[in-house]
mmCIF file of C-alpha atoms and ligand atoms in Angstrom:
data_model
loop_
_atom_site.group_PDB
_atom_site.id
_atom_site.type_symbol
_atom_site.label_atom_id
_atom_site.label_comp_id
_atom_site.label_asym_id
_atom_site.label_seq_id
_atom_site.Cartn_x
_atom_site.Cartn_y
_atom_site.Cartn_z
ATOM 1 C CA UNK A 30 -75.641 -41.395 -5.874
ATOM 2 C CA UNK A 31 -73.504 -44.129 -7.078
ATOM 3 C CA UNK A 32 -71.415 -43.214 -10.410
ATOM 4 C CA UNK A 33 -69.671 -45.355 -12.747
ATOM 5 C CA UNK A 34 -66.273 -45.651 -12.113
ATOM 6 C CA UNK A 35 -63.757 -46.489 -14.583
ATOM 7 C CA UNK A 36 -61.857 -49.586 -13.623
ATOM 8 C CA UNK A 37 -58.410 -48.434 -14.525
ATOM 9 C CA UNK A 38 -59.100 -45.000 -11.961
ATOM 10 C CA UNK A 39 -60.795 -47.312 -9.122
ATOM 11 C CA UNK A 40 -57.571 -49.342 -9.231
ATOM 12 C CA UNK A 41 -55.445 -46.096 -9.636
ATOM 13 C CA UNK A 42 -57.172 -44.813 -6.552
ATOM 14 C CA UNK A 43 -56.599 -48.309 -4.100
ATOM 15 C CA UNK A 44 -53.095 -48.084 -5.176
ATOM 16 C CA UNK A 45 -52.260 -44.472 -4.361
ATOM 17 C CA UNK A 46 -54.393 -44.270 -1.553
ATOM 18 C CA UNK A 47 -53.458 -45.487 2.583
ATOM 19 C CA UNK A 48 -56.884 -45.029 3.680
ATOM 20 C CA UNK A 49 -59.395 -47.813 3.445
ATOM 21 C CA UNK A 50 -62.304 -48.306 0.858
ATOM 22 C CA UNK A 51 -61.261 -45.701 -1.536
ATOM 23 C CA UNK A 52 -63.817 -47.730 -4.020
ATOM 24 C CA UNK A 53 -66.766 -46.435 -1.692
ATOM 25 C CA UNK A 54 -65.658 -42.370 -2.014
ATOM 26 C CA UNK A 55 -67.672 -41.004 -5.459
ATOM 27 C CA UNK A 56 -66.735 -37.821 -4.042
ATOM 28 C CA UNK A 57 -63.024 -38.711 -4.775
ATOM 29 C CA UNK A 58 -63.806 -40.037 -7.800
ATOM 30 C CA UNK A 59 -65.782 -37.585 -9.311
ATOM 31 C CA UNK A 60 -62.768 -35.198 -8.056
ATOM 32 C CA UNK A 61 -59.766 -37.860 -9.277
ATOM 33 C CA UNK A 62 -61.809 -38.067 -12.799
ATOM 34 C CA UNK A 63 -62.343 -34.563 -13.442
ATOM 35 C CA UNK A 64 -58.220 -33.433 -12.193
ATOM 36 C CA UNK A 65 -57.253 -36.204 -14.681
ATOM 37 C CA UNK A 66 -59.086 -35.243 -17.718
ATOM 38 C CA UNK A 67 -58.709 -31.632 -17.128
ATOM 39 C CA UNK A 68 -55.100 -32.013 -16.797
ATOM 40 C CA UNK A 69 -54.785 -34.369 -20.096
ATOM 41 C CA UNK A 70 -56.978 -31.561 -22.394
ATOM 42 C CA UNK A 71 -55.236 -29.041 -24.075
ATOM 43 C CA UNK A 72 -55.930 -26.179 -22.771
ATOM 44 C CA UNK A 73 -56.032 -27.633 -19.623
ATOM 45 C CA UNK A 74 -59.017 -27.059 -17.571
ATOM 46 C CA UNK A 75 -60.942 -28.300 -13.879
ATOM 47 C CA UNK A 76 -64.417 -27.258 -12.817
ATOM 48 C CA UNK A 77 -64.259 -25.067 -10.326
ATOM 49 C CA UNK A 78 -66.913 -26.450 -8.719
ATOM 50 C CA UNK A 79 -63.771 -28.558 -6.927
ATOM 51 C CA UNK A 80 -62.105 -24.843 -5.513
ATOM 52 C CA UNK A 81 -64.875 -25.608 -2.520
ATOM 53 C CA UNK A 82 -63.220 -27.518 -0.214
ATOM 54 C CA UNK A 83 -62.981 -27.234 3.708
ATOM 55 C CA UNK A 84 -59.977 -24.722 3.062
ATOM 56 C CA UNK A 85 -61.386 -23.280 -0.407
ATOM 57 C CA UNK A 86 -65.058 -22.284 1.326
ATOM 58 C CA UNK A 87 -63.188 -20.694 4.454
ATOM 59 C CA UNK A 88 -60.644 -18.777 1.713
ATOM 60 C CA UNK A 89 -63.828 -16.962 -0.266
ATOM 61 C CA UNK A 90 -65.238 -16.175 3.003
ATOM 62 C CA UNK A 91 -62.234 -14.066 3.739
ATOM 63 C CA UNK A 92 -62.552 -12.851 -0.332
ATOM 64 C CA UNK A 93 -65.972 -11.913 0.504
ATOM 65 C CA UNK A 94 -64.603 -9.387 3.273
ATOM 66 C CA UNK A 95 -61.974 -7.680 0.732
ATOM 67 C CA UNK A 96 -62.358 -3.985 -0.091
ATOM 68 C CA UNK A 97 -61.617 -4.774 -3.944
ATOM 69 C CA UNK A 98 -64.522 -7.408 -4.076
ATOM 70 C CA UNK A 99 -67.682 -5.212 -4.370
ATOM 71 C CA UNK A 100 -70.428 -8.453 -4.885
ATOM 72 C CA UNK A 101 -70.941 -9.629 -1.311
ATOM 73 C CA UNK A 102 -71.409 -6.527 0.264
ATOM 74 C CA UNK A 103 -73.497 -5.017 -2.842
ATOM 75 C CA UNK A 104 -75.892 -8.007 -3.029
ATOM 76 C CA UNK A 105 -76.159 -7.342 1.004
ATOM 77 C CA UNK A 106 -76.974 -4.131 0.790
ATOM 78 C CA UNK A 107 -79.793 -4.572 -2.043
ATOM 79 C CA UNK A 108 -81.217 -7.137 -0.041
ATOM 80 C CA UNK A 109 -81.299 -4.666 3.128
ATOM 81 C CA UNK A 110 -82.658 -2.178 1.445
ATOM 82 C CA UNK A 111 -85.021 -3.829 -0.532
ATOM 83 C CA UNK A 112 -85.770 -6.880 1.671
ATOM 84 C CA UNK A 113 -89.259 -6.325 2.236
ATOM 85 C CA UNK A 114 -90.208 -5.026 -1.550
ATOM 86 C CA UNK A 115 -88.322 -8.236 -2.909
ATOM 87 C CA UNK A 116 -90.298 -10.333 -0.493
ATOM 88 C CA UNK A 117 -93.502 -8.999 -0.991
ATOM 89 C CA UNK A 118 -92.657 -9.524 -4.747
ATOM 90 C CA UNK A 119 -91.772 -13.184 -3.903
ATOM 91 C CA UNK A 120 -95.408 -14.110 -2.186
ATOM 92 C CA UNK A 121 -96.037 -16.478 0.500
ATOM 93 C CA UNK A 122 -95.014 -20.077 -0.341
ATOM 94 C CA UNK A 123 -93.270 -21.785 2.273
ATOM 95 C CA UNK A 124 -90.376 -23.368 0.831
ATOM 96 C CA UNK A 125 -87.588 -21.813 0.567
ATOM 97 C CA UNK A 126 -84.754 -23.621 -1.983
ATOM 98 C CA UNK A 127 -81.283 -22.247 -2.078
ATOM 99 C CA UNK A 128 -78.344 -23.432 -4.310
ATOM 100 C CA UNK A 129 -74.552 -22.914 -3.560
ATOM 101 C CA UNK A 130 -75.394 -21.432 -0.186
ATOM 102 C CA UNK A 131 -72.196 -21.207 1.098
ATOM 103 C CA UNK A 132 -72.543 -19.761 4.402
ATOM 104 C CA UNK A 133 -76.056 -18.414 4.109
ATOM 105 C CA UNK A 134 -75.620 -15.202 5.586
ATOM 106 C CA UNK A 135 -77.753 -13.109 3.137
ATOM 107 C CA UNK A 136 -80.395 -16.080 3.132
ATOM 108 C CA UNK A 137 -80.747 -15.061 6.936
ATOM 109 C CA UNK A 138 -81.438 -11.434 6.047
ATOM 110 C CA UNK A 139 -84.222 -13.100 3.128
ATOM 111 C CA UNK A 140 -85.845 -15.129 5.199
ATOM 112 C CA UNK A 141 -85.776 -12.186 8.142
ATOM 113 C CA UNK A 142 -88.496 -10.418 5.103
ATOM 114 C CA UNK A 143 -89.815 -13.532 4.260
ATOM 115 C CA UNK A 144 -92.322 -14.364 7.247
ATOM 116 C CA UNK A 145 -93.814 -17.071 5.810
ATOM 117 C CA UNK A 146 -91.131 -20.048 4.670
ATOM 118 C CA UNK A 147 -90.916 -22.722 7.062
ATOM 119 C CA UNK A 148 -88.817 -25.424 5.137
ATOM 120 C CA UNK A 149 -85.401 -24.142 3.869
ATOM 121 C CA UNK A 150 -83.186 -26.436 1.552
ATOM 122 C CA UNK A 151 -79.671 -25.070 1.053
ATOM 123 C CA UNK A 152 -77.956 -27.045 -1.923
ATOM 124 C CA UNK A 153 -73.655 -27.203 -1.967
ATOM 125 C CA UNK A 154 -71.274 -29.519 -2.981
ATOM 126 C CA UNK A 155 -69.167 -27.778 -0.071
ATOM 127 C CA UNK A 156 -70.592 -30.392 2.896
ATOM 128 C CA UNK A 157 -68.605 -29.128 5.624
ATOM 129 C CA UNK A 158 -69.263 -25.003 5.421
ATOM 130 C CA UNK A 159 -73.071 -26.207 4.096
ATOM 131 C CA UNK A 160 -73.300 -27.921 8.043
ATOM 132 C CA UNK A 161 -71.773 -25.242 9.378
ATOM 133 C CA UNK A 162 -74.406 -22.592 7.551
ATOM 134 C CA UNK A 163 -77.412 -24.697 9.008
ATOM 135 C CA UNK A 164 -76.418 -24.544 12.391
ATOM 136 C CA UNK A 165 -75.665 -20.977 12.246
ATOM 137 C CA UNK A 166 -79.213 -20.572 10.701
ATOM 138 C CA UNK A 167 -80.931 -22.387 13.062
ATOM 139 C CA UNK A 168 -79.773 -20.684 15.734
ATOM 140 C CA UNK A 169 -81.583 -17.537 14.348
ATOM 141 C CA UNK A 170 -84.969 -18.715 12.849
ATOM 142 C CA UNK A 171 -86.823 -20.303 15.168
ATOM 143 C CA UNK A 172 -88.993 -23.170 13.915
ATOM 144 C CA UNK A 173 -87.304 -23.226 10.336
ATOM 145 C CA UNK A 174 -87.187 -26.743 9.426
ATOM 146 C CA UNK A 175 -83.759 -26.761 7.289
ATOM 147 C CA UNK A 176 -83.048 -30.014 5.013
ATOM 148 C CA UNK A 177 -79.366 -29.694 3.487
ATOM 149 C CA UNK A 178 -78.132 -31.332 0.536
ATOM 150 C CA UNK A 179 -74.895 -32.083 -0.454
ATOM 151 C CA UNK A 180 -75.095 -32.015 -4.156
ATOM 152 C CA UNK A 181 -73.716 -30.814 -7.449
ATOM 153 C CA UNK A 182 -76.433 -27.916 -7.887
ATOM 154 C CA UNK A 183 -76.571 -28.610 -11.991
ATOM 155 C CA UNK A 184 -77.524 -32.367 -11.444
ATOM 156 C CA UNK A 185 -79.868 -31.668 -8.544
ATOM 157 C CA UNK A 186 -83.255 -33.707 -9.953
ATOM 158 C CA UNK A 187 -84.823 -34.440 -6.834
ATOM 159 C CA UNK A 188 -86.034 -32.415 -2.894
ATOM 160 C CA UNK A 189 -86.288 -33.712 0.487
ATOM 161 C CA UNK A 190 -89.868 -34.980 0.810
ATOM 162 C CA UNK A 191 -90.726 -31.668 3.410
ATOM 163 C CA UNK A 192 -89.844 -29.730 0.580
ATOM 164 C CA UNK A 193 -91.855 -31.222 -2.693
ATOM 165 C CA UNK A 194 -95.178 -28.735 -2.472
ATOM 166 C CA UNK A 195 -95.957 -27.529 -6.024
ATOM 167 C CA UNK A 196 -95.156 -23.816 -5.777
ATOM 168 C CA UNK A 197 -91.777 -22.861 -4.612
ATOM 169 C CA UNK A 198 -89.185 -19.950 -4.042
ATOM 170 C CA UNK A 199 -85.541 -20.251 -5.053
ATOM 171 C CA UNK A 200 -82.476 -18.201 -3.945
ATOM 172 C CA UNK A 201 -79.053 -18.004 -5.931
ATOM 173 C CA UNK A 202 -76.616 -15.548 -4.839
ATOM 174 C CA UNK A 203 -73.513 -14.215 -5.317
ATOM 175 C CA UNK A 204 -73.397 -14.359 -9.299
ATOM 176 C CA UNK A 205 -72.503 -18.072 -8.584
ATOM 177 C CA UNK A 206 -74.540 -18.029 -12.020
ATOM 178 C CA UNK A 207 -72.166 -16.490 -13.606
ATOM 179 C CA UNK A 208 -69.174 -19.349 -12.934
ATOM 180 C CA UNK A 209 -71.448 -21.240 -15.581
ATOM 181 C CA UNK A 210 -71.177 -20.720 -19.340
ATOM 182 C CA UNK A 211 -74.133 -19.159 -21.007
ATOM 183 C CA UNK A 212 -75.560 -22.630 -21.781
ATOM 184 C CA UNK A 213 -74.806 -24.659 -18.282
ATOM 185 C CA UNK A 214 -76.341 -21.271 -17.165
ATOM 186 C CA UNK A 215 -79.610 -21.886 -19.461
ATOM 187 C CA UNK A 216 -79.361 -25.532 -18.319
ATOM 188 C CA UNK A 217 -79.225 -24.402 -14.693
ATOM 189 C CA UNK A 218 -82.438 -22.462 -14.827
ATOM 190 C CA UNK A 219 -84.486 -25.436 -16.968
ATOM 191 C CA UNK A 220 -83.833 -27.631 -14.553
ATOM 192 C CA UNK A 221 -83.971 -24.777 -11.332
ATOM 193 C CA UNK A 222 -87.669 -24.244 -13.203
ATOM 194 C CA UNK A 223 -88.350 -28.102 -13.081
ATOM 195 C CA UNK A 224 -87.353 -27.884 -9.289
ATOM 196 C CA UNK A 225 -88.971 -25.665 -8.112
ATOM 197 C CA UNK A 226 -92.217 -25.805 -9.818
ATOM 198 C CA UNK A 227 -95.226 -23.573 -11.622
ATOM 199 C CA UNK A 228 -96.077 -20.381 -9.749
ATOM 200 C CA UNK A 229 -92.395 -20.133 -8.476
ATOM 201 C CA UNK A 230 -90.412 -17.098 -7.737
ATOM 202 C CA UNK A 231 -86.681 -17.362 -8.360
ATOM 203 C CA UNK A 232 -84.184 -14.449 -7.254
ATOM 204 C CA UNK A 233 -80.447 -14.912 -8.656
ATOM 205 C CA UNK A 234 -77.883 -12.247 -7.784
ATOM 206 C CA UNK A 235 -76.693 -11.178 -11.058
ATOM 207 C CA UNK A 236 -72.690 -8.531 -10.978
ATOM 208 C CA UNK A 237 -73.162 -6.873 -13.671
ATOM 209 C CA UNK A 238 -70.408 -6.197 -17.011
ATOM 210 C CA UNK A 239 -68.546 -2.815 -15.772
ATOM 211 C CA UNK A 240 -64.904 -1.408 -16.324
ATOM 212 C CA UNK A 241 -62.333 -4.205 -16.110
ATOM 213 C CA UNK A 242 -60.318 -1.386 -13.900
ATOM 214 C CA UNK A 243 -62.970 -2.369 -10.995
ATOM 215 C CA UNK A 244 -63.044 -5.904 -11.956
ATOM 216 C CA UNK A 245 -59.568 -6.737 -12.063
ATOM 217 C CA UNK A 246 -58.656 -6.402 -8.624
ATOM 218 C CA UNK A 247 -61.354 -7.683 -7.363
ATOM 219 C CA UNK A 248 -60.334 -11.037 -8.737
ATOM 220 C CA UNK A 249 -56.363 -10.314 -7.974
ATOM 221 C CA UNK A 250 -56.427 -8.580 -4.510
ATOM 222 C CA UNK A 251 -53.165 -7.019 -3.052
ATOM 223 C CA UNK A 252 -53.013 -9.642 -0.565
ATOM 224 C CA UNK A 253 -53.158 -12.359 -2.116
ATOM 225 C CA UNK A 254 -56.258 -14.087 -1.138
ATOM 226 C CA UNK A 255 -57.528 -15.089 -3.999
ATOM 227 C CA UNK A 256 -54.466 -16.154 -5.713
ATOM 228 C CA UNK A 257 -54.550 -18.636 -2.268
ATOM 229 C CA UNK A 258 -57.922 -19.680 -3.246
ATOM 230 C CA UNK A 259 -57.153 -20.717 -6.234
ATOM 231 C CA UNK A 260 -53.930 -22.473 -5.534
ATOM 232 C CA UNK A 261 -56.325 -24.247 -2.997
ATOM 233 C CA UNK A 262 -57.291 -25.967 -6.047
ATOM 234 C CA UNK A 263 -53.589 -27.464 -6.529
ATOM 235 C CA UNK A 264 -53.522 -28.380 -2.827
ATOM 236 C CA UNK A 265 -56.388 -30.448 -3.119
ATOM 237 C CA UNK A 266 -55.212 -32.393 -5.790
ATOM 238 C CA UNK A 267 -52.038 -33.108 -3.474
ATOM 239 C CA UNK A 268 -53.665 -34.220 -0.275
ATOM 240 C CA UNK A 269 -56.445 -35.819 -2.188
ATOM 241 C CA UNK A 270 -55.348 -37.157 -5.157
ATOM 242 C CA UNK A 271 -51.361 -38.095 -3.979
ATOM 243 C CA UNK A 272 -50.253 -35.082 -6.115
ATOM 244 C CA UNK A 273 -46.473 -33.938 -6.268
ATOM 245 C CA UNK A 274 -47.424 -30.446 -7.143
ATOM 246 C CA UNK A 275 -44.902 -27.791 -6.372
ATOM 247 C CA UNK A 276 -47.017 -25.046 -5.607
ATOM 248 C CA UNK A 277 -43.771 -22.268 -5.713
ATOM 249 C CA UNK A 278 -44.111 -23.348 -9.255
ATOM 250 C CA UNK A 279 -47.539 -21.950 -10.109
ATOM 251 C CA UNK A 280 -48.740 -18.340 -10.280
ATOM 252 C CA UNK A 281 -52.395 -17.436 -10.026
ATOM 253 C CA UNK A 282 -53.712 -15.222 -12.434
ATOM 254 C CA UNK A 283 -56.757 -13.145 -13.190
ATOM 255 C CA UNK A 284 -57.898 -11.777 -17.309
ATOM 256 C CA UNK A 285 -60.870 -10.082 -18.166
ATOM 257 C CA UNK A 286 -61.760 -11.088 -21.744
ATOM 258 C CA UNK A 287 -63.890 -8.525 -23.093
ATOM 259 C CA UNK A 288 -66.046 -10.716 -25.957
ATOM 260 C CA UNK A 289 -67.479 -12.885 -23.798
ATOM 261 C CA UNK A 290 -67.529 -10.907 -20.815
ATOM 262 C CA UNK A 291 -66.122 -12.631 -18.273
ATOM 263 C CA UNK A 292 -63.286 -12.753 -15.635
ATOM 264 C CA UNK A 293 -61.092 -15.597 -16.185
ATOM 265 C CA UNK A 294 -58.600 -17.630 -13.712
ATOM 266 C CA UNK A 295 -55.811 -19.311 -13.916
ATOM 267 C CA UNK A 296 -52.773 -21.094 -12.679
ATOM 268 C CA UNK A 297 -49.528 -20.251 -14.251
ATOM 269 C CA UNK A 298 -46.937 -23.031 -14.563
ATOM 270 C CA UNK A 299 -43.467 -21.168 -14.071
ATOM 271 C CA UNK A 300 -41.391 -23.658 -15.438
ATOM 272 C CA UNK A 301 -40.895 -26.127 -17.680
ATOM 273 C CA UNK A 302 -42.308 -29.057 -15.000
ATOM 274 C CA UNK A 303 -44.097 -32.057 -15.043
ATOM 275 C CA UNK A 304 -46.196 -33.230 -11.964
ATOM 276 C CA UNK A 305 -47.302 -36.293 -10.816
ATOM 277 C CA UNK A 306 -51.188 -37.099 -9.865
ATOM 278 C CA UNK A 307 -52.908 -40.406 -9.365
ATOM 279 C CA UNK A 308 -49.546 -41.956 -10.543
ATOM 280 C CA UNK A 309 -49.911 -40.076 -14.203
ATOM 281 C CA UNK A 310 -47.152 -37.580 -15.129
ATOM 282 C CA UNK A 311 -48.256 -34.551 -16.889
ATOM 283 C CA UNK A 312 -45.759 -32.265 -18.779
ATOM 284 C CA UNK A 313 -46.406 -28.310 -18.473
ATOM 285 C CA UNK A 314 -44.042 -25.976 -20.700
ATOM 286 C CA UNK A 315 -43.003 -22.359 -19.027
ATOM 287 C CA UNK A 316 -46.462 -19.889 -19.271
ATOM 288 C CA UNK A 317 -48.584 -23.333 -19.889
ATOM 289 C CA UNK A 318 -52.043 -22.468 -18.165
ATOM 290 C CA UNK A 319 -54.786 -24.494 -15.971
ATOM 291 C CA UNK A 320 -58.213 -22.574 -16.705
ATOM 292 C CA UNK A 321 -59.691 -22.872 -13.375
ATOM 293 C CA UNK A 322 -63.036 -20.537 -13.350
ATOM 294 C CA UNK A 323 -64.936 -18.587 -15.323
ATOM 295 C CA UNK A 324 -66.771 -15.860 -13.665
ATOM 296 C CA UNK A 325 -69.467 -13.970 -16.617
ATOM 297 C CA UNK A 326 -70.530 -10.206 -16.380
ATOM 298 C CA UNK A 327 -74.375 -9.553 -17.564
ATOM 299 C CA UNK A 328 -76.161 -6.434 -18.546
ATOM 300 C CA UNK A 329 -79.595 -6.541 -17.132
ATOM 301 C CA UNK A 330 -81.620 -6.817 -20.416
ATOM 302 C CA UNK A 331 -78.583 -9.785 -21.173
ATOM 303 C CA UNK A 332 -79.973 -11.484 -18.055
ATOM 304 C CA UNK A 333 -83.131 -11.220 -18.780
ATOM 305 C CA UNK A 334 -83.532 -12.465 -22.118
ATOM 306 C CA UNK A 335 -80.801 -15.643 -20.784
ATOM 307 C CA UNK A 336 -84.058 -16.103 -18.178
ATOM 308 C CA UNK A 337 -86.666 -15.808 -20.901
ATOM 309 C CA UNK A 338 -84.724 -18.399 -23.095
ATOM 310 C CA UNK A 339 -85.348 -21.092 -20.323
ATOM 311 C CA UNK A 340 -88.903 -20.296 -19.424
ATOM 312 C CA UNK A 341 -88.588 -17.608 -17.046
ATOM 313 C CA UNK A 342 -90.590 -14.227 -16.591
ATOM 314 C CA UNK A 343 -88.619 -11.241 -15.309
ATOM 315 C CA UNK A 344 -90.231 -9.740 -12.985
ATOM 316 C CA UNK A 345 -88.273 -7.134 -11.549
ATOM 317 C CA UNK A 346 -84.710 -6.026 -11.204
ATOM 318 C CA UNK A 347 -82.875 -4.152 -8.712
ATOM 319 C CA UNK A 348 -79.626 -2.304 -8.793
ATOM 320 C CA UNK A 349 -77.418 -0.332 -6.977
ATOM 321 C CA UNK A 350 -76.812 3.528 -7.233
ATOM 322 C CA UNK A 351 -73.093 2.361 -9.146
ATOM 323 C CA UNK A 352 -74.683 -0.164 -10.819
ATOM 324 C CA UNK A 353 -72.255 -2.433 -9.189
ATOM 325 C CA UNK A 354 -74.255 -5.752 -9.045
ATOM 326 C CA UNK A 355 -78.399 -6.714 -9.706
ATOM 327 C CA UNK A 356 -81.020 -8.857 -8.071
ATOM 328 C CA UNK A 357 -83.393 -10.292 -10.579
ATOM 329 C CA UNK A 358 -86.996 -11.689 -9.169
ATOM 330 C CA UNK A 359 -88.085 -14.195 -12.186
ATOM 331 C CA UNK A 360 -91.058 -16.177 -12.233
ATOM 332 C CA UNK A 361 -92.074 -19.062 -13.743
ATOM 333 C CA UNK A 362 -95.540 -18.779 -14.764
HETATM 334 N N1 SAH B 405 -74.171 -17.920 -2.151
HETATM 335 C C1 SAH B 405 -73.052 -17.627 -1.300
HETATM 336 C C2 SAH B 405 -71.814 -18.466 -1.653
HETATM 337 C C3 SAH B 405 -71.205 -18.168 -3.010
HETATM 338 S S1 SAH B 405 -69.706 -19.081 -3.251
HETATM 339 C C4 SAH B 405 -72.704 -16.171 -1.377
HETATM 340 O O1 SAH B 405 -73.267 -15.480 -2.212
HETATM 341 O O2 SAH B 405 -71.877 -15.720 -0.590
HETATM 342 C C5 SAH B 405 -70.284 -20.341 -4.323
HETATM 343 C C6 SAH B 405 -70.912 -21.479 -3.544
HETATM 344 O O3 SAH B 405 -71.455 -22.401 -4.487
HETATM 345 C C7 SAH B 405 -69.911 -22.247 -2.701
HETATM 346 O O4 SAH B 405 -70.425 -22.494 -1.430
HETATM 347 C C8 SAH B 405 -69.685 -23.542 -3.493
HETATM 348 O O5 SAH B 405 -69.371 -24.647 -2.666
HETATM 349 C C9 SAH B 405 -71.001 -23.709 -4.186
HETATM 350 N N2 SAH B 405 -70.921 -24.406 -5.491
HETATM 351 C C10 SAH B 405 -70.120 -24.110 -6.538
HETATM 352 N N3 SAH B 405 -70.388 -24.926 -7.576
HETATM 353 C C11 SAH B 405 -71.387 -25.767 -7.154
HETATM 354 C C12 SAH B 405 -72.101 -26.828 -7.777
HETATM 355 N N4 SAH B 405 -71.858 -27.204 -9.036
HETATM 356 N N5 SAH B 405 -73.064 -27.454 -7.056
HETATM 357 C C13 SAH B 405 -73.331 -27.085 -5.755
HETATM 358 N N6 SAH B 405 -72.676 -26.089 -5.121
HETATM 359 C C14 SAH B 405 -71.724 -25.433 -5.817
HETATM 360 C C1 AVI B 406 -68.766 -17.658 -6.142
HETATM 361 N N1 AVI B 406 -68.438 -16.839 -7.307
HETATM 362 C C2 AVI B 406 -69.591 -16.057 -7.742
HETATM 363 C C3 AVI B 406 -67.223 -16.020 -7.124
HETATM 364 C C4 AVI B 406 -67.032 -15.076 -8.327
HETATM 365 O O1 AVI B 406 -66.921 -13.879 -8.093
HETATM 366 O O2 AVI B 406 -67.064 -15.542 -9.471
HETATM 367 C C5 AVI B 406 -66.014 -16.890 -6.929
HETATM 368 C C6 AVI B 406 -64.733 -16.119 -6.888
HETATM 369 N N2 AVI B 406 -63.668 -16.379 -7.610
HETATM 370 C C7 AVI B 406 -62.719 -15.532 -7.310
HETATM 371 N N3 AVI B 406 -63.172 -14.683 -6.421
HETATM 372 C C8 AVI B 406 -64.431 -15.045 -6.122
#
């Protein structure tokens, strides 16, 4: 969709860029307007919706294989022991909507239960790994028609014509709900509820709140890879955005803050610096932080009553024997 674009950044963009057209990118714009007002706030702040790039997507695949990050293979294992229950659960519609897919490997162990989807829609602002994903899919389910979009999941308003039937199931997983506050998350499911329609069944992977001794690590590994994936974020900015960022200079960093329940990251500056985006300097003292994700815990019944507050039914919930990480099955009735 064609955004607004402020003059001043369209004209900051020609003249930093080498590459043609700039003015025709709202991809870069979006990016170039969100680094420049979450850079000017105090505290400073980007969505990290922008931590998916080519490099960011590949980096949380590798997080996703650490022994200190329980969700992947938690959520996995629910959904191979419980595949068929969930699915029964789910019914037989045959649409099958999925948003921030990412690689869709547990959507191929779904739709191995779910026998009777024939259109799949995977929704991710991450266009590259989102291609890649569909083309791994296809090779494995025979016959599924798969539509991708390349969209910002919370401003998603419209399907692919294949996939506008009037009941419909939905797939989020990975907690990816939880990198929203509690009301982008209540705005998420409204409009997930307008999407996908009356007589839907939604099923959102949930990690649930648990000692910050198993959280911790899992969001500051020993080796480093997710302190890389969030420096990704600072990368970006340089290749895309003609940044000057000294990368030596940042630190990444991982809190758990206990009222609101959530992991928090961010990017350290370890000097007294000032760096250079888009042409605009911006001044960071010693300790100064860049808030780059939030990442919220929920108890089950927390989770539920979040769904009920946008119009959803729980339905069931499953869990695993450490009570690690849930799968909730809402519907919308
Ligand atoms: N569901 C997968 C991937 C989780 S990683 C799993 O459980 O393994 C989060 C995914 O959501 C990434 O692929 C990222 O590109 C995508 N994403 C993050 N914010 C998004 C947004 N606002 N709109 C669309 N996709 C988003
Ligand atoms: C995608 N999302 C649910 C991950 C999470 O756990 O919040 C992203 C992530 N950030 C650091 N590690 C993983």
């Amino acid at each position: 969709m064609e955004r607004d674009i402020p003059h001043t950044l369209v004209e900051d963009l020609e003249r930093s860029s080498n590459v043609a057209s700039p003015r025709l990118d709202p991809a870069r714009a979006d990016f170039a307007e969100a680094v420049l007002a979450g850079l000017a706030r105090k505290p400073r702040s980007l969505p990290c919706r922008f931590l998916y790039d080519a490099s960011g997507s590949a980096l949380f695949e590798e997080i996703t294989q650490l022994p200190e990050y329980y969700p992947t293979r938690t959520e996995t294992g629910l959904l191979e022991t419980y595949g068929e229950e969930i699915a029964e659960r789910m019914g037989d519609a045959r649409v099958l909507v999925e948003f921030g897919s990412g690689s869709s490997r547990k959507t191929s162990l779904l739709l191995s239960a779910l026998h009777r989807v024939s259109v799949y829609v995977p929704i991710d602002v991450a266009g590259e790994s989102l291609a890649e994903a569909a083309e791994w899919l296809s090779e494995r389910h025979d016959g599924l028609a798969i539509r991708p979009l390349v969209a910002d999941f919370t401003k998603t308003r419209t399907l692919p014509i294949v996939a506008r039937r009037p009941r419909k199931l939905g797939f989020f997983s990975g907690s990816t709900i939880g990198n929203l506050t509690h009301d982008e998350a209540r705005a998420f499911l409204l409009n997930a509820a307008h999407l996908l329609g009356r007589g839907a069944s939604f099923l959102v992977g949930v990690d649930l709140k648990k000692d910050p001794a198993i959280l911790i690590p899992a969001y500051n590994d020993e080796r480093g890879v997710t302190a890389a994936f969030n420096l990704n974020l600072l990368e970006r900015i340089n290749r895309e955005l003609d940044g000057d960022i000294d990368l030596d200079r940042f630190a990444h960093d991982a809190v758990y803050d206990p009222t609101q329940g959530r992991i928090e990251m961010h990017l350290v500056s370890l000097a007294s610096q000032t760096v250079r985006v888009l042409g605009r300097a911006f001044r960071f003292a010693k300790g100064e932080r860049i808030h780059t994700e939030n990442s919220h815990k929920y108890s089950v019944e927390e989770f539920q009553a979040l769904a009920r507050s946008a119009g959803w039914t729980p339905d069931h919930a499953w869990t695993d024997q450490d009570r690690l990480f849930s799968l909730h099955l809402l519907r919308l009735e």
